[in-house]
Short mmCIF file of C-alpha atoms and ligand atoms in Angstrom, two decimals:
data_model
loop_
_atom_site.label_atom_id
_atom_site.label_comp_id
_atom_site.label_asym_id
_atom_site.label_seq_id
_atom_site.Cartn_x
_atom_site.Cartn_y
_atom_site.Cartn_z
CA MET U 15 39.46 17.59 38.61
CA PRO U 16 41.65 19.76 40.76
CA GLU U 17 43.68 22.68 41.00
CA PHE U 18 47.47 21.19 41.91
CA ASP U 19 46.36 17.74 39.60
CA ILE U 20 45.41 20.17 36.67
CA ILE U 21 49.29 21.88 36.90
CA ARG U 22 50.98 18.25 37.25
CA ARG U 23 49.74 16.52 34.74
CA TYR U 24 48.96 19.15 31.63
CA PHE U 25 52.04 21.54 32.73
CA GLN U 26 54.29 20.11 34.67
CA GLU U 27 54.54 16.98 33.58
CA LYS U 28 54.80 18.63 30.09
CA THR U 29 57.41 20.88 29.92
CA HIS U 30 60.78 20.97 28.33
CA ARG U 31 63.88 21.72 30.38
CA ASN U 32 66.90 22.91 29.64
CA ASP U 33 69.40 24.98 30.98
CA ILE U 34 68.33 27.95 32.19
CA VAL U 35 66.06 26.66 34.82
CA ARG U 36 67.60 25.55 38.46
CA ILE U 37 64.71 25.88 40.02
CA GLY U 38 60.09 24.98 38.35
CA ILE U 39 57.41 24.36 38.82
CA GLY U 40 57.12 23.81 42.41
CA ASP U 41 57.85 25.69 44.53
CA ASP U 42 56.74 29.32 45.13
CA ALA U 43 58.56 31.07 42.48
CA ALA U 44 60.56 29.43 39.98
CA VAL U 45 64.74 29.78 40.72
CA LEU U 46 66.55 31.00 37.32
CA ASN U 47 70.07 31.08 36.17
CA ILE U 48 71.82 34.12 34.35
CA GLN U 49 74.77 34.74 32.77
CA THR U 50 76.69 38.93 33.35
CA ASP U 51 77.19 39.31 29.75
CA THR U 52 73.86 38.68 28.74
CA ASN U 53 70.39 41.19 28.50
CA LEU U 54 67.26 39.33 29.86
CA VAL U 55 64.64 39.98 27.60
CA VAL U 56 60.96 40.52 28.81
CA ALA U 57 57.92 40.39 27.85
CA VAL U 58 53.95 39.56 28.54
CA ASP U 59 50.21 39.10 26.30
CA THR U 60 47.29 38.12 27.72
CA LEU U 61 44.62 37.24 24.88
CA VAL U 62 40.98 36.88 26.48
CA ALA U 63 38.37 34.54 24.81
CA GLY U 64 35.79 36.69 22.57
CA VAL U 65 39.03 39.81 22.38
CA HIS U 66 41.71 38.51 21.23
CA PHE U 67 40.39 34.81 20.09
CA PRO U 68 37.04 34.32 18.29
CA LEU U 69 34.76 31.65 21.30
CA ASN U 70 34.73 28.89 19.07
CA THR U 71 38.56 28.32 18.34
CA THR U 72 39.50 25.66 18.90
CA PRO U 73 42.39 24.37 22.48
CA HIS U 74 45.27 23.58 20.64
CA ASP U 75 45.12 26.99 18.66
CA ILE U 76 44.83 29.36 21.92
CA GLY U 77 47.22 27.37 23.06
CA PHE U 78 49.88 27.94 20.30
CA LYS U 79 48.20 31.44 18.83
CA ALA U 80 48.99 32.27 23.78
CA LEU U 81 52.40 31.70 23.43
CA ALA U 82 53.01 32.19 19.28
CA VAL U 83 52.18 36.29 20.10
CA ASN U 84 54.34 36.50 22.71
CA LEU U 85 57.72 34.87 21.29
CA SER U 86 56.41 36.96 18.47
CA ASP U 87 57.69 40.34 20.96
CA LEU U 88 61.28 38.47 21.53
CA ALA U 89 62.07 38.12 17.93
CA ALA U 90 61.23 41.28 17.53
CA MET U 91 64.32 42.52 20.04
CA GLY U 92 66.06 40.33 18.41
CA ALA U 93 66.30 37.79 21.36
CA THR U 94 66.72 33.86 22.17
CA PRO U 95 63.53 32.15 24.25
CA CYS U 96 64.32 31.17 27.19
CA TRP U 97 61.47 30.78 29.90
CA MET U 98 57.55 31.20 30.10
CA THR U 99 55.28 31.84 32.79
CA LEU U 100 51.65 31.07 32.63
CA ALA U 101 48.77 33.30 34.09
CA LEU U 102 45.71 30.50 33.57
CA THR U 103 41.86 31.57 34.21
CA LEU U 104 39.18 28.82 33.30
CA PRO U 105 35.27 28.91 33.03
CA GLN U 106 35.56 25.33 34.30
CA ALA U 107 38.46 22.26 34.49
CA ASP U 108 37.93 20.64 31.80
CA GLU U 109 40.78 17.75 30.60
CA LEU U 110 40.06 17.42 26.95
CA TRP U 111 40.11 21.00 25.83
CA LEU U 112 43.73 21.44 29.05
CA SER U 113 44.45 17.84 27.11
CA GLU U 114 44.53 20.29 23.74
CA PHE U 115 45.33 23.89 25.36
CA SER U 116 48.71 22.13 26.23
CA LYS U 117 49.51 20.32 22.66
CA GLY U 118 48.85 23.18 21.15
CA LEU U 119 50.89 25.05 24.39
CA PHE U 120 54.12 23.18 23.70
CA VAL U 121 54.52 21.66 20.31
CA LEU U 122 55.33 25.40 19.90
CA ALA U 123 57.68 26.24 22.56
CA ASP U 124 59.80 22.39 22.09
CA LYS U 125 59.83 23.78 18.85
CA PHE U 126 61.70 26.80 20.41
CA HIS U 127 63.17 25.02 23.60
CA VAL U 128 61.29 26.79 26.26
CA ALA U 129 60.93 26.29 29.51
CA LEU U 130 57.18 26.45 31.13
CA VAL U 131 58.23 27.28 34.23
CA GLY U 132 55.55 28.36 36.93
CA GLY U 133 52.75 29.98 36.59
CA ASP U 134 49.32 30.39 38.60
CA THR U 135 45.80 29.09 38.02
CA THR U 136 42.20 30.54 38.29
CA GLN U 137 38.32 30.15 38.31
CA GLY U 138 36.78 32.72 35.57
CA PRO U 139 36.15 33.56 32.13
CA LEU U 140 38.72 32.36 30.43
CA THR U 141 41.60 33.76 29.96
CA ILE U 142 45.22 33.81 29.47
CA SER U 143 48.11 34.93 30.44
CA ILE U 144 51.55 34.19 29.11
CA GLN U 145 54.80 35.76 30.53
CA VAL U 146 57.84 34.31 28.21
CA GLY U 147 62.35 35.73 29.57
CA GLY U 148 64.45 35.21 26.20
CA VAL U 149 67.71 36.71 26.25
CA VAL U 150 70.17 38.66 23.99
CA THR U 151 73.94 39.84 23.98
CA LYS U 152 74.73 42.00 26.29
CA ASP U 153 73.42 45.58 24.81
CA LYS U 154 72.54 44.55 21.50
CA ALA U 155 68.79 44.02 20.88
CA LEU U 156 66.64 45.51 18.33
CA LEU U 157 64.91 48.77 19.32
CA ARG U 158 61.61 50.12 18.12
CA SER U 159 63.93 53.85 17.95
CA GLY U 160 66.96 53.69 15.54
CA ALA U 161 65.96 53.71 12.28
CA LYS U 162 67.62 57.03 10.00
CA PRO U 163 66.39 58.79 6.92
CA GLY U 164 67.08 56.53 3.69
CA ASP U 165 66.68 53.36 5.27
CA VAL U 166 64.89 50.62 3.40
CA ILE U 167 61.65 49.44 5.42
CA LEU U 168 61.16 45.67 5.45
CA VAL U 169 58.32 43.45 6.26
CA THR U 170 59.52 39.78 6.53
CA GLY U 171 56.57 36.76 5.73
CA MET U 172 52.99 38.63 3.55
CA LEU U 173 50.09 40.26 5.24
CA GLY U 174 46.35 40.19 5.38
CA ASP U 175 45.90 37.42 5.61
CA ALA U 176 45.20 36.67 9.21
CA ALA U 177 42.74 39.71 9.44
CA ARG U 178 41.36 38.23 5.93
CA GLY U 179 40.36 35.08 7.69
CA LEU U 180 39.36 36.74 10.66
CA GLN U 181 37.27 38.78 9.04
CA LEU U 182 35.61 35.59 7.49
CA LEU U 183 34.77 34.23 9.88
CA GLN U 184 32.70 36.96 11.74
CA GLN U 185 30.91 37.16 8.27
CA GLN U 186 29.97 33.49 9.16
CA ASP U 187 31.50 31.99 5.59
CA SER U 188 32.09 28.13 5.10
CA ASP U 189 34.71 28.25 2.54
CA ILE U 190 37.58 30.31 4.00
CA PRO U 191 41.10 28.79 3.20
CA ASP U 192 42.87 27.95 5.21
CA GLU U 193 45.91 29.46 4.20
CA TYR U 194 44.17 32.57 5.89
CA LEU U 195 43.19 30.28 8.92
CA ALA U 196 46.40 28.74 9.64
CA GLN U 197 47.95 32.32 9.61
CA LEU U 198 45.15 32.82 12.19
CA ASN U 199 45.68 30.28 14.02
CA ARG U 200 49.32 29.03 13.75
CA PRO U 201 51.53 32.16 13.76
CA SER U 202 54.96 31.24 12.75
CA PRO U 203 57.07 33.33 15.68
CA ARG U 204 59.89 34.94 13.49
CA ILE U 205 62.58 34.48 16.15
CA ALA U 206 65.43 32.70 13.71
CA ALA U 207 64.82 36.14 11.89
CA GLY U 208 65.57 38.28 14.13
CA GLN U 209 68.21 36.82 15.51
CA GLN U 210 69.50 37.03 12.05
CA LEU U 211 68.65 41.47 11.85
CA LEU U 212 71.01 41.79 15.79
CA ASP U 213 73.66 43.86 14.70
CA VAL U 214 72.40 45.38 11.01
CA ALA U 215 68.43 46.12 11.51
CA THR U 216 68.99 49.82 13.07
CA ALA U 217 64.63 48.83 14.93
CA CYS U 218 62.53 46.54 14.13
CA ILE U 219 58.98 45.89 15.42
CA ASP U 220 56.11 43.00 15.68
CA ILE U 221 53.38 43.82 13.26
CA SER U 222 50.32 43.39 15.78
CA ASP U 223 48.34 45.24 15.68
CA GLY U 224 48.69 46.35 12.02
CA LEU U 225 51.75 47.35 10.13
CA TYR U 226 50.60 51.17 9.46
CA SER U 227 49.89 51.01 13.17
CA ASP U 228 53.73 49.88 13.92
CA LEU U 229 56.00 51.48 11.50
CA SER U 230 54.44 54.45 13.60
CA HIS U 231 55.88 52.42 16.91
CA ILE U 232 58.58 52.87 14.94
CA THR U 233 59.20 56.07 14.29
CA THR U 234 57.54 57.41 16.87
CA ALA U 235 60.91 55.94 18.77
CA SER U 236 63.35 56.86 16.35
CA GLY U 237 61.82 61.17 15.98
CA VAL U 238 61.63 59.81 11.81
CA GLY U 239 58.86 59.02 9.12
CA ALA U 240 58.59 56.88 6.51
CA ILE U 241 56.88 56.31 2.76
CA ILE U 242 54.97 52.80 2.14
CA GLU U 243 54.63 51.39 -0.86
CA LEU U 244 51.95 50.57 -1.32
CA GLU U 245 52.30 48.07 -4.58
CA GLN U 246 55.11 46.48 -3.01
CA LEU U 247 53.41 45.17 0.21
CA PRO U 248 53.65 41.31 0.30
CA LEU U 249 50.14 39.36 -0.40
CA SER U 250 49.96 35.94 0.28
CA PRO U 251 48.21 34.62 -3.85
CA THR U 252 45.59 33.24 -2.02
CA LEU U 253 45.14 37.45 -0.98
CA ARG U 254 46.34 37.94 -3.99
CA ASP U 255 43.19 35.63 -6.42
CA ASP U 256 40.74 36.82 -3.31
CA ALA U 257 37.66 38.54 -4.65
CA ILE U 258 38.13 41.63 -3.04
CA THR U 259 39.16 44.50 -4.41
CA GLN U 260 43.38 45.80 -4.08
CA SER U 261 42.65 48.56 -1.86
CA GLU U 262 40.62 46.06 0.74
CA LYS U 263 44.16 43.72 0.53
CA TYR U 264 45.73 46.19 1.58
CA ARG U 265 43.79 47.98 3.88
CA LEU U 266 43.26 44.64 4.97
CA ALA U 267 47.73 43.72 4.55
CA LEU U 268 48.38 47.73 6.20
CA GLY U 269 46.04 47.92 9.04
CA GLY U 270 44.27 44.40 9.46
CA GLY U 271 46.87 43.02 12.91
CA ASP U 272 47.73 39.47 13.36
CA ASP U 273 50.68 39.15 11.14
CA TYR U 274 53.03 38.10 13.52
CA GLU U 275 55.82 39.01 11.27
CA LEU U 276 58.21 41.18 12.03
CA CYS U 277 58.74 45.14 10.32
CA PHE U 278 62.30 46.47 9.93
CA THR U 279 64.84 48.94 9.14
CA VAL U 280 68.34 48.33 7.55
CA SER U 281 70.45 51.54 5.93
CA GLU U 282 70.55 50.97 2.60
CA SER U 283 75.16 50.13 2.34
CA GLN U 284 73.00 46.61 4.48
CA LEU U 285 69.86 45.82 2.63
CA ALA U 286 72.02 43.19 0.13
CA ALA U 287 73.84 41.58 3.81
CA THR U 288 70.21 41.47 5.78
CA GLN U 289 68.59 39.50 2.03
CA THR U 290 71.33 37.30 2.19
CA ARG U 291 71.21 36.40 5.73
CA LEU U 292 67.29 36.11 5.41
CA ALA U 293 67.50 33.96 2.93
CA ASP U 294 70.03 31.61 3.33
CA ILE U 295 67.87 30.53 6.87
CA GLU U 296 64.63 30.11 4.22
CA VAL U 297 62.22 33.52 5.62
CA PRO U 298 61.12 36.01 1.73
CA CYS U 299 61.28 39.26 2.75
CA ALA U 300 59.93 42.51 1.14
CA VAL U 301 61.13 45.87 0.85
CA ILE U 302 58.30 48.18 1.67
CA GLY U 303 59.35 51.76 1.40
CA CYS U 304 62.19 53.33 3.46
CA ILE U 305 62.46 56.01 6.00
CA THR U 306 62.05 60.19 6.05
CA ASP U 307 62.33 63.49 7.88
CA GLY U 308 59.56 64.73 9.39
CA ASN U 309 57.62 62.52 11.60
CA SER U 310 54.62 60.75 9.43
CA VAL U 311 53.69 57.19 7.90
CA MET U 312 53.20 58.53 4.45
CA LEU U 313 51.43 56.01 1.82
CA HIS U 314 52.26 56.31 -2.09
CA SER U 315 50.65 53.66 -4.82
CA SER U 316 52.11 54.48 -8.46
CA GLU U 317 48.60 53.51 -9.79
CA GLY U 318 47.46 56.75 -6.82
CA SER U 319 44.69 54.01 -4.65
CA GLU U 320 43.18 55.86 -2.04
CA ILE U 321 43.84 54.95 1.92
CA THR U 322 43.11 56.65 4.09
CA THR U 323 44.61 55.98 7.86
CA ASP U 324 42.78 56.73 10.04
CA THR U 325 40.74 53.58 10.65
CA LEU U 326 43.89 51.78 9.87
CA GLY U 327 44.81 49.59 13.00
CA TYR U 328 43.43 47.02 16.10
CA GLN U 329 43.58 50.20 20.09
CA HIS U 330 42.05 48.38 22.43
CA PHE U 331 39.85 50.69 24.73
CA THR U 332 38.65 52.87 20.87
P1 LIG C 429 51.34 30.05 45.31
O1 LIG C 429 50.24 29.41 45.74
O2 LIG C 429 52.61 30.08 46.19
O3 LIG C 429 50.94 30.54 44.10
P2 LIG C 429 50.63 28.22 43.96
O4 LIG C 429 49.57 26.91 43.94
O5 LIG C 429 49.53 29.24 42.76
O6 LIG C 429 51.14 28.54 44.11
O7 LIG C 429 50.85 26.82 42.28
C1 LIG C 429 52.07 26.25 42.47
C2 LIG C 429 53.39 26.04 41.92
O8 LIG C 429 52.75 25.58 40.46
C3 LIG C 429 54.08 27.59 41.76
O9 LIG C 429 55.34 26.20 41.22
C4 LIG C 429 53.78 27.99 40.40
O10 LIG C 429 53.81 28.07 39.85
C5 LIG C 429 53.11 26.27 39.41
N1 LIG C 429 51.92 27.41 39.00
C6 LIG C 429 50.36 26.98 39.23
N2 LIG C 429 49.89 27.30 38.49
C7 LIG C 429 50.35 27.04 36.97
C8 LIG C 429 49.61 26.88 35.55
N3 LIG C 429 49.29 27.30 34.84
N4 LIG C 429 51.17 26.77 34.43
C9 LIG C 429 52.52 26.10 35.05
N5 LIG C 429 52.71 27.05 36.66
C10 LIG C 429 52.09 26.76 37.48
MG1 LIG C 430 50.32 31.58 42.70
#
């Protein structure tokens, strides 16, 4: 199937359209309407087969996840997503693959009213690069840099399920709980939560490389330290019931990554209001520690659990 037919059939004809799009797919570049009282928030993330997802991941899940990880970055900024571009490198033009990929992509795009406005299609090893754009009221975006000593640290949702799912896949386990696989393959970007945090969170980040590593980005950017209370880490009922040791569960929650939850800080005076805002949109959140003076992220356990921090978190090129 030729390139232009692929673009038209699986992408141009399927995309949601919204007011921001003046010219979408089909010209040399997209032309978008912008407003002067907003900031444009832009992020790009690439998924490489075998690195960011196992080779046997379904095309539907690949399409879904490629967008989900990008929307998660916009969620962490408190932005409202509007558009995306898609650079797709495919080994071959397999129509069944393209059809399923496009379905997975647009399930999520339609949910958040995101228009596909352009992209690029090339042949080579399977790689999906999506760029997303969103808007936020001028100067209101949530940043990593505003956490203050005394602030409370919270996370949305549950941690560690995706990492446990990946671990079991790598062990070729044949009986992996659905909760783990759903979290690994179809994470829900916390867009609504990010928007509720505007004007209350002092800092925010999405958890892609693992809580420990991502919270460290907040402490570095803010020039502060942090304490995480291990017993407060939110673990799903499935992970709590899992046969692995408690310290292995903490390791997954701290360093597993792929959670795509938000980690954020609020002043103590805003804590109750923040919890109410998130409860109103039915997003679970847990207090997991506090911001301190200093410059490191410390782990604290009332039961004296031992976790070493030097191997927590995912990094490329190490
Ligand atoms: P150019 O040669 O100007 O780069 P292309 O032939 O690459 O244009 O693309 C033609 C049109 O199709 C452009 O509007 C481009 O943005 C869009 N496009 C190409 N590939 C994709 C894709 N995978 N998803 C969405 N739009 C695409
Ligand atoms: Mg091109």
